[in-house]
Amino acid sequence: MPKDRAPTRIQQKNRATILDAALDVFSAQGFRGATVDEIAATAGLSKPNLLYYFPSKEAMHEALLERLLDTWLDPLRAMDGDGEPLEEIMGYVRRKLQMSRDFPRESRLFANEVLQGAPRIHDALSVDLKTLVDSKCAVLETWMASGAIARVHPHHLIFSIWSLTQHYADFDVQVRAVLGPEDPFDGAMAFLDTLYRRMLRP
Amino acid sequence: MPKDRAPTRIQQKNRATILDAALDVFSAQGFRGATVDEIAATAGLSKPNLLYYFPSKEAMHEALLERLLDTWLDPLRAMDGDGEPLEEIMGYVRRKLQMSRDFPRESRLFANEVLQGAPRIHDALSVDLKTLVDSKCAVLETWMASGAIARVHPHHLIFSIWSLTQHYADFDVQVRAVLGPEDPFDGAMAFLDTLYRRMLRP
DNA sequence: CGTTGCTTTGACCGGTTGGTCAAATCATTG
DNA sequence: CAATGATTTGACCAACCGGTCAAAGCAACG
């Protein structure tokens, strides 16, 4: 293990390589299904070398989840209470769908974790996530009270955005098996646009 | 292994016990994360006894998926082209949400499998599932052509029903962490009712 | 009751897993 | 170049994994 100094270029590069490979494997196999050997092979490094940069398999997983939770909620944070209500919501939907298209591995890592009971992030969900969601639901409620958008249960509105957008990353195989060669994301964005505009039209 | 006769009462009971325990473990840990020992402990039987009734861990998983695929699509099959269009769709949504409430383990088993690339059911998805979905999409299109419901991309309409309903089983932990003590399913049904009626109103 | 065949399990096996360690190699700096 | 510390790895280990097997237990029936 290196001493407690500023990380060298080699350290930065190798840590990044390892986390990228770990994301590949964890998102495809789940935590217990992933093996350090497979991560090492994907990263093009030896197994002991991985464990030189991270103290354990668990630590790699933690590092990924920590980094993920920060960025995963940015699109929701960016929903601005002072903006045009319907366009703010549509912007959130669009950003979230783009994340499913551009970062499907992150989406599946998260899905795997929650599917299996969120043992490692349960606190973050019921504190940080809940706090953020509750505050955005308050915003949604003022928009509904002002008549800018139609009335619906605000929490379930947010759940619907998560579910509809992440579905295209998490269930990608199924979506493509049913759709055939057609690209899912173009049709999805058009569909979601219609859905939310019709549902929320005052 | 028993000979090729009608299964005894003991066989029926033990097979059922094993599959129930296997569903518990596979749905919570994924295929690779599940261990035969844990399934055996959950079932209250010894490991060699499980492997007396099923030739392998893989066989238990297959038996579950086979049974699941048959029943999982029943709600969609039941959508009747001759019925009242909007009520047929709402009935499908209601049945699917009830399945998430009553059979969350089955939903999570399916989600785990698809998340990890559907290695064991890919053919079933791109043949049986696709055939069924395509035929139901044709029905939806006649309803849209007749003006009974508004025009939307029929495949994405079905994806939306899958995603919105299964979300409450697959992401149950997250939903409850955010919602608190409130029961998710009552609010969900009301929300989905509003969503689809507004989106599909001609 | 005795025999037959279904059921159950303790002990075991080869392969894999996460993780360790000492030794070798490499980069950096004086 | 010499020396110091960062980096890399082959060999190894104990624990665990899926699966086997022979022997024991048990129920059913003549």
CSV table of C-alpha atoms (C1' of nucleotides) in Angstrom, one decimal:
chain,number,residue,atom,x,y,z
A,1,MET,CA,0.0,0.0,0.0
A,2,PRO,CA,1.3,3.5,-0.9
A,3,LYS,CA,1.9,5.9,2.0
A,4,ASP,CA,-0.4,8.8,2.8
A,5,ARG,CA,0.6,11.2,0.0
A,6,ALA,CA,-1.0,12.8,-3.0
A,7,PRO,CA,-1.8,10.0,-5.4
A,8,THR,CA,0.7,9.5,-8.3
A,9,ARG,CA,-0.4,9.4,-11.9
A,10,ILE,CA,-0.1,5.7,-11.9
A,11,GLN,CA,-2.4,5.4,-8.9
A,12,GLN,CA,-5.0,7.7,-10.5
A,13,LYS,CA,-4.9,5.7,-13.7
A,14,ASN,CA,-5.0,2.3,-12.1
A,15,ARG,CA,-7.7,3.2,-9.7
A,16,ALA,CA,-9.8,4.5,-12.5
A,17,THR,CA,-9.1,1.4,-14.7
A,18,ILE,CA,-10.1,-0.9,-11.8
A,19,LEU,CA,-13.3,0.9,-11.0
A,20,ASP,CA,-14.3,0.9,-14.6
A,21,ALA,CA,-13.7,-2.9,-14.8
A,22,ALA,CA,-15.5,-3.4,-11.5
A,23,LEU,CA,-18.5,-1.4,-12.8
A,24,ASP,CA,-18.6,-3.7,-15.8
A,25,VAL,CA,-18.6,-6.9,-13.7
A,26,PHE,CA,-20.7,-5.8,-10.7
A,27,SER,CA,-23.4,-4.3,-13.0
A,28,ALA,CA,-23.6,-7.5,-15.0
A,29,GLN,CA,-23.3,-10.1,-12.2
A,30,GLY,CA,-24.3,-8.4,-9.0
A,31,PHE,CA,-22.1,-8.2,-6.0
A,32,ARG,CA,-22.0,-11.8,-4.9
A,33,GLY,CA,-21.9,-13.0,-8.5
A,34,ALA,CA,-18.9,-10.9,-9.4
A,35,THR,CA,-15.4,-12.3,-8.8
A,36,VAL,CA,-12.2,-10.4,-8.2
A,37,ASP,CA,-10.5,-12.6,-10.9
A,38,GLU,CA,-13.0,-11.4,-13.5
A,39,ILE,CA,-12.6,-7.8,-12.5
A,40,ALA,CA,-8.8,-8.2,-12.7
A,41,ALA,CA,-9.0,-9.8,-16.2
A,42,THR,CA,-11.3,-7.1,-17.4
A,43,ALA,CA,-9.0,-4.4,-16.1
A,44,GLY,CA,-5.9,-6.2,-17.6
A,45,LEU,CA,-4.2,-6.3,-14.2
A,46,SER,CA,-3.3,-9.1,-11.8
A,47,LYS,CA,-5.6,-10.0,-8.9
A,48,PRO,CA,-3.0,-9.1,-6.2
A,49,ASN,CA,-2.6,-5.8,-8.0
A,50,LEU,CA,-6.3,-4.9,-7.5
A,51,LEU,CA,-6.0,-5.7,-3.9
A,52,TYR,CA,-3.0,-3.4,-3.7
A,53,TYR,CA,-5.2,-0.5,-4.7
A,54,PHE,CA,-8.4,-1.6,-2.9
A,55,PRO,CA,-8.3,-3.5,0.4
A,56,SER,CA,-11.2,-5.8,-0.6
A,57,LYS,CA,-13.8,-6.6,-3.2
A,58,GLU,CA,-16.3,-4.9,-0.9
A,59,ALA,CA,-14.2,-1.7,-1.0
A,60,MET,CA,-14.4,-1.6,-4.8
A,61,HIS,CA,-18.2,-1.9,-4.6
A,62,GLU,CA,-18.4,0.7,-2.0
A,63,ALA,CA,-16.3,3.1,-4.0
A,64,LEU,CA,-18.6,2.7,-7.0
A,65,LEU,CA,-21.8,3.2,-5.0
A,66,GLU,CA,-20.5,6.2,-3.2
A,67,ARG,CA,-19.5,7.9,-6.5
A,68,LEU,CA,-22.7,6.8,-8.1
A,69,LEU,CA,-25.2,8.2,-5.5
A,70,ASP,CA,-23.6,11.6,-5.8
A,71,THR,CA,-24.2,11.9,-9.5
A,72,TRP,CA,-27.3,9.8,-9.8
A,73,LEU,CA,-29.5,12.4,-8.2
A,74,ASP,CA,-28.1,15.4,-10.0
A,75,PRO,CA,-30.9,15.5,-12.6
A,76,LEU,CA,-33.4,15.7,-9.8
A,77,ARG,CA,-31.5,18.4,-8.0
A,78,ALA,CA,-31.4,20.4,-11.2
A,79,MET,CA,-35.2,20.6,-11.3
A,80,ASP,CA,-35.6,24.3,-10.6
A,81,GLY,CA,-38.6,25.4,-8.5
A,82,ASP,CA,-38.4,28.8,-10.1
A,83,GLY,CA,-38.5,27.5,-13.7
A,84,GLU,CA,-41.5,26.8,-16.0
A,85,PRO,CA,-43.1,23.9,-14.2
A,86,LEU,CA,-43.9,21.6,-17.1
A,87,GLU,CA,-40.6,22.3,-18.9
A,88,GLU,CA,-38.7,21.6,-15.6
A,89,ILE,CA,-40.3,18.3,-15.3
A,90,MET,CA,-39.8,17.4,-19.0
A,91,GLY,CA,-36.1,18.4,-18.6
A,92,TYR,CA,-35.8,16.0,-15.7
A,93,VAL,CA,-37.3,13.2,-17.7
A,94,ARG,CA,-35.0,14.0,-20.6
A,95,ARG,CA,-31.9,14.0,-18.5
A,96,LYS,CA,-32.9,10.8,-16.7
A,97,LEU,CA,-33.5,9.0,-20.0
A,98,GLN,CA,-30.2,10.2,-21.3
A,99,MET,CA,-28.5,8.8,-18.3
A,100,SER,CA,-30.1,5.4,-19.0
A,101,ARG,CA,-28.7,5.6,-22.6
A,102,ASP,CA,-25.3,6.9,-21.7
A,103,PHE,CA,-24.7,5.1,-18.4
A,104,PRO,CA,-26.6,1.9,-18.4
A,105,ARG,CA,-24.0,0.1,-16.3
A,106,GLU,CA,-24.5,2.6,-13.5
A,107,SER,CA,-28.2,2.1,-13.7
A,108,ARG,CA,-27.9,-1.6,-13.5
A,109,LEU,CA,-25.4,-1.4,-10.6
A,110,PHE,CA,-28.0,0.6,-8.7
A,111,ALA,CA,-30.8,-1.7,-9.8
A,112,ASN,CA,-28.9,-4.8,-8.6
A,113,GLU,CA,-28.3,-3.2,-5.2
A,114,VAL,CA,-31.8,-2.1,-4.6
A,115,LEU,CA,-33.2,-5.4,-6.0
A,116,GLN,CA,-31.2,-7.2,-3.4
A,117,GLY,CA,-32.6,-5.1,-0.5
A,118,ALA,CA,-30.1,-2.2,-0.7
A,119,PRO,CA,-28.0,-3.7,2.1
A,120,ARG,CA,-25.2,-1.2,1.5
A,121,ILE,CA,-27.1,2.0,0.8
A,122,HIS,CA,-30.3,1.7,2.9
A,123,ASP,CA,-29.3,4.6,5.1
A,124,ALA,CA,-28.5,6.8,2.2
A,125,LEU,CA,-31.9,6.0,0.7
A,126,SER,CA,-34.0,6.7,3.8
A,127,VAL,CA,-32.1,9.8,4.7
A,128,ASP,CA,-30.4,11.7,1.8
A,129,LEU,CA,-32.6,10.4,-1.0
A,130,LYS,CA,-35.8,10.8,1.1
A,131,THR,CA,-34.8,14.4,2.0
A,132,LEU,CA,-34.2,15.4,-1.6
A,133,VAL,CA,-37.4,13.8,-2.9
A,134,ASP,CA,-39.5,15.3,-0.1
A,135,SER,CA,-38.2,18.8,-0.9
A,136,LYS,CA,-38.8,18.3,-4.6
A,137,CYS,CA,-42.3,17.0,-3.9
A,138,ALA,CA,-43.0,20.2,-2.0
A,139,VAL,CA,-42.0,22.1,-5.2
A,140,LEU,CA,-44.3,19.9,-7.3
A,141,GLU,CA,-47.2,20.6,-4.8
A,142,THR,CA,-46.8,24.4,-5.2
A,143,TRP,CA,-46.9,23.9,-9.0
A,144,MET,CA,-50.1,21.9,-8.6
A,145,ALA,CA,-51.6,24.3,-6.2
A,146,SER,CA,-51.0,27.2,-8.6
A,147,GLY,CA,-52.6,25.3,-11.4
A,148,ALA,CA,-49.5,25.2,-13.5
A,149,ILE,CA,-49.7,21.4,-13.8
A,150,ALA,CA,-52.5,18.9,-13.0
A,151,ARG,CA,-52.8,17.3,-9.6
A,152,VAL,CA,-51.2,13.9,-9.1
A,153,HIS,CA,-49.5,12.2,-6.1
A,154,PRO,CA,-46.1,13.8,-6.3
A,155,HIS,CA,-44.1,10.9,-4.8
A,156,HIS,CA,-45.6,8.5,-7.4
A,157,LEU,CA,-44.9,11.1,-10.1
A,158,ILE,CA,-41.2,10.9,-9.3
A,159,PHE,CA,-41.3,7.1,-9.0
A,160,SER,CA,-42.8,7.0,-12.4
A,161,ILE,CA,-40.0,9.0,-13.9
A,162,TRP,CA,-37.4,6.7,-12.3
A,163,SER,CA,-39.2,3.6,-13.4
A,164,LEU,CA,-40.0,4.6,-16.9
A,165,THR,CA,-36.5,5.9,-17.7
A,166,GLN,CA,-34.4,3.3,-15.9
A,167,HIS,CA,-36.4,0.6,-17.5
A,168,TYR,CA,-34.6,1.2,-20.8
A,169,ALA,CA,-31.3,0.6,-19.2
A,170,ASP,CA,-32.1,-2.2,-16.7
A,171,PHE,CA,-34.4,-4.2,-19.1
A,172,ASP,CA,-32.5,-3.3,-22.2
A,173,VAL,CA,-32.2,-6.9,-23.3
A,174,GLN,CA,-36.0,-7.4,-23.0
A,175,VAL,CA,-36.8,-4.1,-24.7
A,176,ARG,CA,-34.6,-4.9,-27.7
A,177,ALA,CA,-35.8,-8.5,-27.9
A,178,VAL,CA,-39.4,-7.2,-28.3
A,179,LEU,CA,-38.7,-4.1,-30.4
A,180,GLY,CA,-36.3,-5.7,-32.8
A,181,PRO,CA,-33.7,-3.5,-34.6
A,182,GLU,CA,-35.5,-0.2,-33.9
A,183,ASP,CA,-33.6,2.0,-31.5
A,184,PRO,CA,-35.5,2.1,-28.2
A,185,PHE,CA,-34.5,5.6,-27.0
A,186,ASP,CA,-35.9,7.8,-29.8
A,187,GLY,CA,-39.3,6.2,-29.5
A,188,ALA,CA,-39.0,6.2,-25.7
A,189,MET,CA,-38.4,10.0,-25.6
A,190,ALA,CA,-41.3,10.7,-27.9
A,191,PHE,CA,-43.6,8.5,-25.8
A,192,LEU,CA,-42.5,10.0,-22.5
A,193,ASP,CA,-43.0,13.4,-23.8
A,194,THR,CA,-46.5,12.6,-24.8
A,195,LEU,CA,-47.2,10.8,-21.6
A,196,TYR,CA,-46.2,13.6,-19.2
A,197,ARG,CA,-47.6,16.4,-21.2
A,198,ARG,CA,-51.0,14.7,-21.4
A,199,MET,CA,-51.0,13.6,-17.8
A,200,LEU,CA,-49.8,17.0,-16.4
A,201,ARG,CA,-51.7,19.3,-18.7
A,202,PRO,CA,-53.7,21.5,-16.3
B,1,MET,CA,-33.7,-40.7,-7.8
B,2,PRO,CA,-37.3,-42.0,-7.9
B,3,LYS,CA,-38.3,-44.1,-10.8
B,4,ASP,CA,-40.6,-42.9,-13.6
B,5,ARG,CA,-43.9,-43.1,-11.8
B,6,ALA,CA,-46.6,-40.7,-10.6
B,7,PRO,CA,-45.0,-38.5,-7.9
B,8,THR,CA,-45.8,-39.5,-4.3
B,9,ARG,CA,-47.2,-37.1,-1.8
B,10,ILE,CA,-43.8,-36.7,-0.3
B,11,GLN,CA,-42.3,-35.8,-3.6
B,12,GLN,CA,-44.9,-33.3,-4.4
B,13,LYS,CA,-44.6,-31.6,-1.0
B,14,ASN,CA,-40.7,-31.6,-1.0
B,15,ARG,CA,-40.5,-30.3,-4.6
B,16,ALA,CA,-42.9,-27.5,-3.7
B,17,THR,CA,-40.9,-26.7,-0.5
B,18,ILE,CA,-37.7,-26.6,-2.4
B,19,LEU,CA,-38.9,-24.4,-5.2
B,20,ASP,CA,-40.4,-22.0,-2.6
B,21,ALA,CA,-37.1,-21.7,-0.8
B,22,ALA,CA,-35.2,-21.4,-4.1
B,23,LEU,CA,-37.5,-18.6,-5.1
B,24,ASP,CA,-36.7,-16.9,-1.8
B,25,VAL,CA,-33.0,-17.1,-2.3
B,26,PHE,CA,-32.7,-16.6,-6.1
B,27,SER,CA,-34.9,-13.6,-6.0
B,28,ALA,CA,-32.9,-12.0,-3.2
B,29,GLN,CA,-29.4,-12.9,-4.4
B,30,GLY,CA,-29.5,-13.6,-8.1
B,31,PHE,CA,-28.5,-17.0,-9.6
B,32,ARG,CA,-24.7,-16.8,-9.0
B,33,GLY,CA,-25.1,-15.2,-5.6
B,34,ALA,CA,-27.4,-17.9,-4.4
B,35,THR,CA,-26.0,-21.0,-2.8
B,36,VAL,CA,-27.5,-24.5,-2.5
B,37,ASP,CA,-26.7,-24.5,1.2
B,38,GLU,CA,-28.8,-21.4,1.7
B,39,ILE,CA,-31.7,-22.8,-0.2
B,40,ALA,CA,-31.4,-26.1,1.8
B,41,ALA,CA,-31.4,-24.2,5.1
B,42,THR,CA,-34.4,-22.1,4.0
B,43,ALA,CA,-36.3,-25.2,3.0
B,44,GLY,CA,-35.3,-27.0,6.2
B,45,LEU,CA,-33.8,-29.9,4.2
B,46,SER,CA,-30.3,-31.2,3.8
B,47,LYS,CA,-28.2,-30.2,0.7
B,48,PRO,CA,-28.0,-33.8,-0.7
B,49,ASN,CA,-31.7,-34.0,-0.3
B,50,LEU,CA,-32.3,-31.0,-2.6
B,51,LEU,CA,-30.0,-32.6,-5.1
B,52,TYR,CA,-32.0,-35.8,-4.9
B,53,TYR,CA,-35.1,-33.9,-6.1
B,54,PHE,CA,-33.4,-31.6,-8.6
B,55,PRO,CA,-30.3,-32.7,-10.5
B,56,SER,CA,-28.5,-29.3,-10.0
B,57,LYS,CA,-28.8,-25.7,-8.8
B,58,GLU,CA,-29.4,-24.8,-12.4
B,59,ALA,CA,-32.3,-27.1,-12.6
B,60,MET,CA,-34.1,-25.5,-9.7
B,61,HIS,CA,-33.6,-22.1,-11.4
B,62,GLU,CA,-34.9,-23.4,-14.7
B,63,ALA,CA,-38.0,-24.9,-13.0
B,64,LEU,CA,-38.8,-21.6,-11.5
B,65,LEU,CA,-38.3,-19.6,-14.7
B,66,GLU,CA,-40.3,-22.0,-16.7
B,67,ARG,CA,-43.3,-21.9,-14.3
B,68,LEU,CA,-42.9,-18.1,-14.0
B,69,LEU,CA,-42.9,-17.3,-17.8
B,70,ASP,CA,-46.2,-19.1,-18.2
B,71,THR,CA,-48.1,-17.2,-15.5
B,72,TRP,CA,-46.2,-13.9,-15.9
B,73,LEU,CA,-47.8,-13.0,-19.2
B,74,ASP,CA,-51.3,-14.2,-18.3
B,75,PRO,CA,-52.5,-10.6,-17.5
B,76,LEU,CA,-51.4,-9.5,-21.0
B,77,ARG,CA,-53.0,-12.5,-22.7
B,78,ALA,CA,-56.3,-11.6,-20.9
B,79,MET,CA,-56.4,-8.2,-22.5
B,80,ASP,CA,-59.4,-8.7,-24.8
B,81,GLY,CA,-59.5,-7.2,-28.3
B,82,ASP,CA,-63.3,-7.3,-28.2
B,83,GLY,CA,-63.6,-5.5,-24.9
B,84,GLU,CA,-64.0,-1.8,-24.1
B,85,PRO,CA,-60.5,-0.5,-25.0
B,86,LEU,CA,-59.7,1.8,-22.1
B,87,GLU,CA,-61.2,-0.6,-19.5
B,88,GLU,CA,-59.2,-3.5,-21.0
B,89,ILE,CA,-56.0,-1.5,-20.7
B,90,MET,CA,-56.8,-0.4,-17.1
B,91,GLY,CA,-57.7,-4.0,-16.2
B,92,TYR,CA,-54.3,-5.1,-17.5
B,93,VAL,CA,-52.6,-2.4,-15.4
B,94,ARG,CA,-54.6,-3.4,-12.3
B,95,ARG,CA,-53.7,-7.1,-12.7
B,96,LYS,CA,-50.1,-6.3,-13.2
B,97,LEU,CA,-49.9,-4.1,-10.2
B,98,GLN,CA,-51.6,-6.8,-8.1
B,99,MET,CA,-49.0,-9.3,-9.2
B,100,SER,CA,-46.3,-6.9,-8.0
B,101,ARG,CA,-48.1,-6.7,-4.7
B,102,ASP,CA,-48.8,-10.4,-4.3
B,103,PHE,CA,-45.8,-12.0,-6.0
B,104,PRO,CA,-42.9,-9.7,-5.5
B,105,ARG,CA,-40.4,-12.6,-5.4
B,106,GLU,CA,-41.4,-13.7,-8.8
B,107,SER,CA,-41.0,-10.2,-10.1
B,108,ARG,CA,-37.5,-9.9,-8.6
B,109,LEU,CA,-36.5,-13.3,-10.0
B,110,PHE,CA,-37.5,-12.1,-13.4
B,111,ALA,CA,-35.8,-8.7,-12.9
B,112,ASN,CA,-32.6,-10.4,-11.8
B,113,GLU,CA,-32.6,-12.6,-14.8
B,114,VAL,CA,-33.2,-9.8,-17.3
B,115,LEU,CA,-30.8,-7.4,-15.6
B,116,GLN,CA,-28.0,-9.9,-16.1
B,117,GLY,CA,-28.7,-10.2,-19.8
B,118,ALA,CA,-31.4,-12.9,-19.6
B,119,PRO,CA,-28.9,-15.7,-20.5
B,120,ARG,CA,-31.4,-18.4,-19.7
B,121,ILE,CA,-34.6,-16.9,-21.3
B,122,HIS,CA,-33.3,-14.9,-24.1
B,123,ASP,CA,-35.0,-17.1,-26.7
B,124,ALA,CA,-38.3,-17.1,-24.9
B,125,LEU,CA,-38.2,-13.3,-24.8
B,126,SER,CA,-37.4,-12.8,-28.5
B,127,VAL,CA,-39.9,-15.5,-29.7
B,128,ASP,CA,-42.8,-16.2,-27.3
B,129,LEU,CA,-42.8,-12.8,-25.6
B,130,LYS,CA,-42.3,-10.8,-28.8
B,131,THR,CA,-45.0,-12.8,-30.6
B,132,LEU,CA,-47.5,-12.1,-27.8
B,133,VAL,CA,-46.6,-8.4,-27.5
B,134,ASP,CA,-46.7,-7.8,-31.3
B,135,SER,CA,-50.2,-9.3,-31.5
B,136,LYS,CA,-51.4,-7.2,-28.6
B,137,CYS,CA,-49.8,-4.1,-30.2
B,138,ALA,CA,-51.9,-4.8,-33.3
B,139,VAL,CA,-55.0,-4.8,-31.1
B,140,LEU,CA,-53.9,-1.5,-29.5
B,141,GLU,CA,-53.4,0.0,-33.0
B,142,THR,CA,-56.9,-0.9,-34.1
B,143,TRP,CA,-58.2,0.8,-30.9
B,144,MET,CA,-56.1,3.9,-31.8
B,145,ALA,CA,-57.3,3.8,-35.4
B,146,SER,CA,-60.9,3.7,-34.3
B,147,GLY,CA,-60.3,6.7,-32.0
B,148,ALA,CA,-61.3,4.7,-28.9
B,149,ILE,CA,-58.0,5.7,-27.3
B,150,ALA,CA,-55.4,8.4,-28.1
B,151,ARG,CA,-52.4,7.6,-30.4
B,152,VAL,CA,-49.1,6.5,-28.7
B,153,HIS,CA,-46.3,4.1,-29.6
B,154,PRO,CA,-48.0,0.8,-28.7
B,155,HIS,CA,-44.8,-1.0,-27.8
B,156,HIS,CA,-43.7,1.7,-25.5
B,157,LEU,CA,-47.2,1.8,-24.0
B,158,ILE,CA,-46.7,-1.8,-23.0
B,159,PHE,CA,-43.2,-1.2,-21.7
B,160,SER,CA,-44.6,1.6,-19.6
B,161,ILE,CA,-47.1,-0.8,-18.0
B,162,TRP,CA,-44.4,-3.3,-17.2
B,163,SER,CA,-42.0,-0.7,-15.8
B,164,LEU,CA,-44.5,1.2,-13.7
B,165,THR,CA,-46.1,-1.8,-12.1
B,166,GLN,CA,-43.0,-4.0,-11.6
B,167,HIS,CA,-41.2,-1.0,-10.1
B,168,TYR,CA,-43.2,-1.4,-6.9
B,169,ALA,CA,-42.0,-5.0,-6.5
B,170,ASP,CA,-38.4,-4.7,-7.7
B,171,PHE,CA,-37.6,-1.3,-6.0
B,172,ASP,CA,-39.8,-1.9,-3.0
B,173,VAL,CA,-37.1,-1.1,-0.6
B,174,GLN,CA,-36.4,2.3,-2.2
B,175,VAL,CA,-40.1,3.1,-2.6
B,176,ARG,CA,-40.7,2.4,1.1
B,177,ALA,CA,-37.6,4.3,2.2
B,178,VAL,CA,-38.9,7.4,0.4
B,179,LEU,CA,-42.6,7.1,1.2
B,180,GLY,CA,-42.3,6.1,4.8
B,181,PRO,CA,-45.0,4.1,6.5
B,182,GLU,CA,-47.7,4.9,3.9
B,183,ASP,CA,-48.7,1.9,1.8
B,184,PRO,CA,-47.3,2.2,-1.7
B,185,PHE,CA,-49.9,0.2,-3.6
B,186,ASP,CA,-53.0,2.2,-2.9
B,187,GLY,CA,-51.4,5.4,-4.0
B,188,ALA,CA,-49.8,3.6,-6.9
B,189,MET,CA,-53.1,2.3,-8.2
B,190,ALA,CA,-54.7,5.7,-8.0
B,191,PHE,CA,-51.8,7.3,-9.7
B,192,LEU,CA,-51.7,4.8,-12.5
B,193,ASP,CA,-55.4,5.1,-13.0
B,194,THR,CA,-55.0,8.9,-13.5
B,195,LEU,CA,-51.9,8.5,-15.7
B,196,TYR,CA,-53.4,6.1,-18.2
B,197,ARG,CA,-56.8,7.7,-18.4
B,198,ARG,CA,-55.3,11.1,-19.1
B,199,MET,CA,-52.8,9.9,-21.5
B,200,LEU,CA,-55.2,7.7,-23.5
B,201,ARG,CA,-58.3,9.9,-23.4
B,202,PRO,CA,-59.2,10.3,-27.1
C,1,DC,C1',-42.8,-59.8,9.5
C,2,DG,C1',-39.8,-59.3,5.7
C,3,DT,C1',-38.7,-57.4,1.6
C,4,DT,C1',-38.6,-53.8,-1.7
C,5,DG,C1',-37.8,-49.4,-3.2
C,6,DC,C1',-38.3,-44.5,-1.9
C,7,DT,C1',-36.1,-41.1,1.1
C,8,DT,C1',-32.4,-38.9,3.9
C,9,DT,C1',-27.8,-37.7,5.2
C,10,DG,C1',-22.7,-37.5,7.0
C,11,DA,C1',-18.6,-37.6,4.9
C,12,DC,C1',-16.2,-36.4,1.2
C,13,DC,C1',-14.1,-34.4,-3.4
C,14,DG,C1',-12.2,-31.3,-6.9
C,15,DG,C1',-12.5,-26.6,-8.2
C,16,DT,C1',-13.1,-21.8,-7.1
C,17,DT,C1',-13.1,-17.8,-4.2
C,18,DG,C1',-11.3,-13.7,-1.6
C,19,DG,C1',-7.3,-12.6,0.3
C,20,DT,C1',-2.0,-12.8,1.8
C,21,DC,C1',3.0,-12.5,1.4
C,22,DA,C1',7.6,-12.4,0.1
C,23,DA,C1',10.2,-11.4,-3.5
C,24,DA,C1',11.0,-9.1,-7.8
C,25,DT,C1',10.7,-5.0,-10.7
C,26,DC,C1',10.2,-0.3,-11.7
C,27,DA,C1',10.1,4.9,-11.2
C,28,DT,C1',11.9,8.9,-8.8
C,29,DT,C1',15.0,11.7,-6.9
C,30,DG,C1',19.4,13.0,-4.7
D,1,DC,C1',24.5,5.7,-10.4
D,2,DA,C1',22.6,4.5,-5.8
D,3,DA,C1',19.1,4.3,-2.9
D,4,DT,C1',14.5,4.7,-1.6
D,5,DG,C1',9.9,3.7,-2.0
D,6,DA,C1',6.1,2.6,-5.2
D,7,DT,C1',4.4,-1.1,-8.0
D,8,DT,C1',3.7,-5.8,-9.7
D,9,DT,C1',3.2,-10.7,-9.4
D,10,DG,C1',3.7,-16.1,-8.7
D,11,DA,C1',2.8,-19.0,-5.3
D,12,DC,C1',0.1,-20.0,-1.8
D,13,DC,C1',-3.9,-20.6,1.9
D,14,DA,C1',-8.2,-21.4,4.3
D,15,DA,C1',-13.0,-21.2,3.4
D,16,DC,C1',-16.6,-22.1,0.5
D,17,DC,C1',-18.9,-23.9,-3.5
D,18,DG,C1',-21.7,-27.5,-6.3
D,19,DG,C1',-22.1,-32.0,-6.6
D,20,DT,C1',-21.3,-37.4,-5.4
D,21,DC,C1',-21.8,-41.6,-2.9
D,22,DA,C1',-22.4,-45.3,0.1
D,23,DA,C1',-24.9,-46.4,3.8
D,24,DA,C1',-28.6,-45.7,6.8
D,25,DG,C1',-33.6,-44.8,7.7
D,26,DC,C1',-38.3,-45.3,6.5
D,27,DA,C1',-42.9,-46.5,4.4
D,28,DA,C1',-45.8,-49.7,1.9
D,29,DC,C1',-47.3,-53.9,0.7
D,30,DG,C1',-47.5,-59.0,0.1
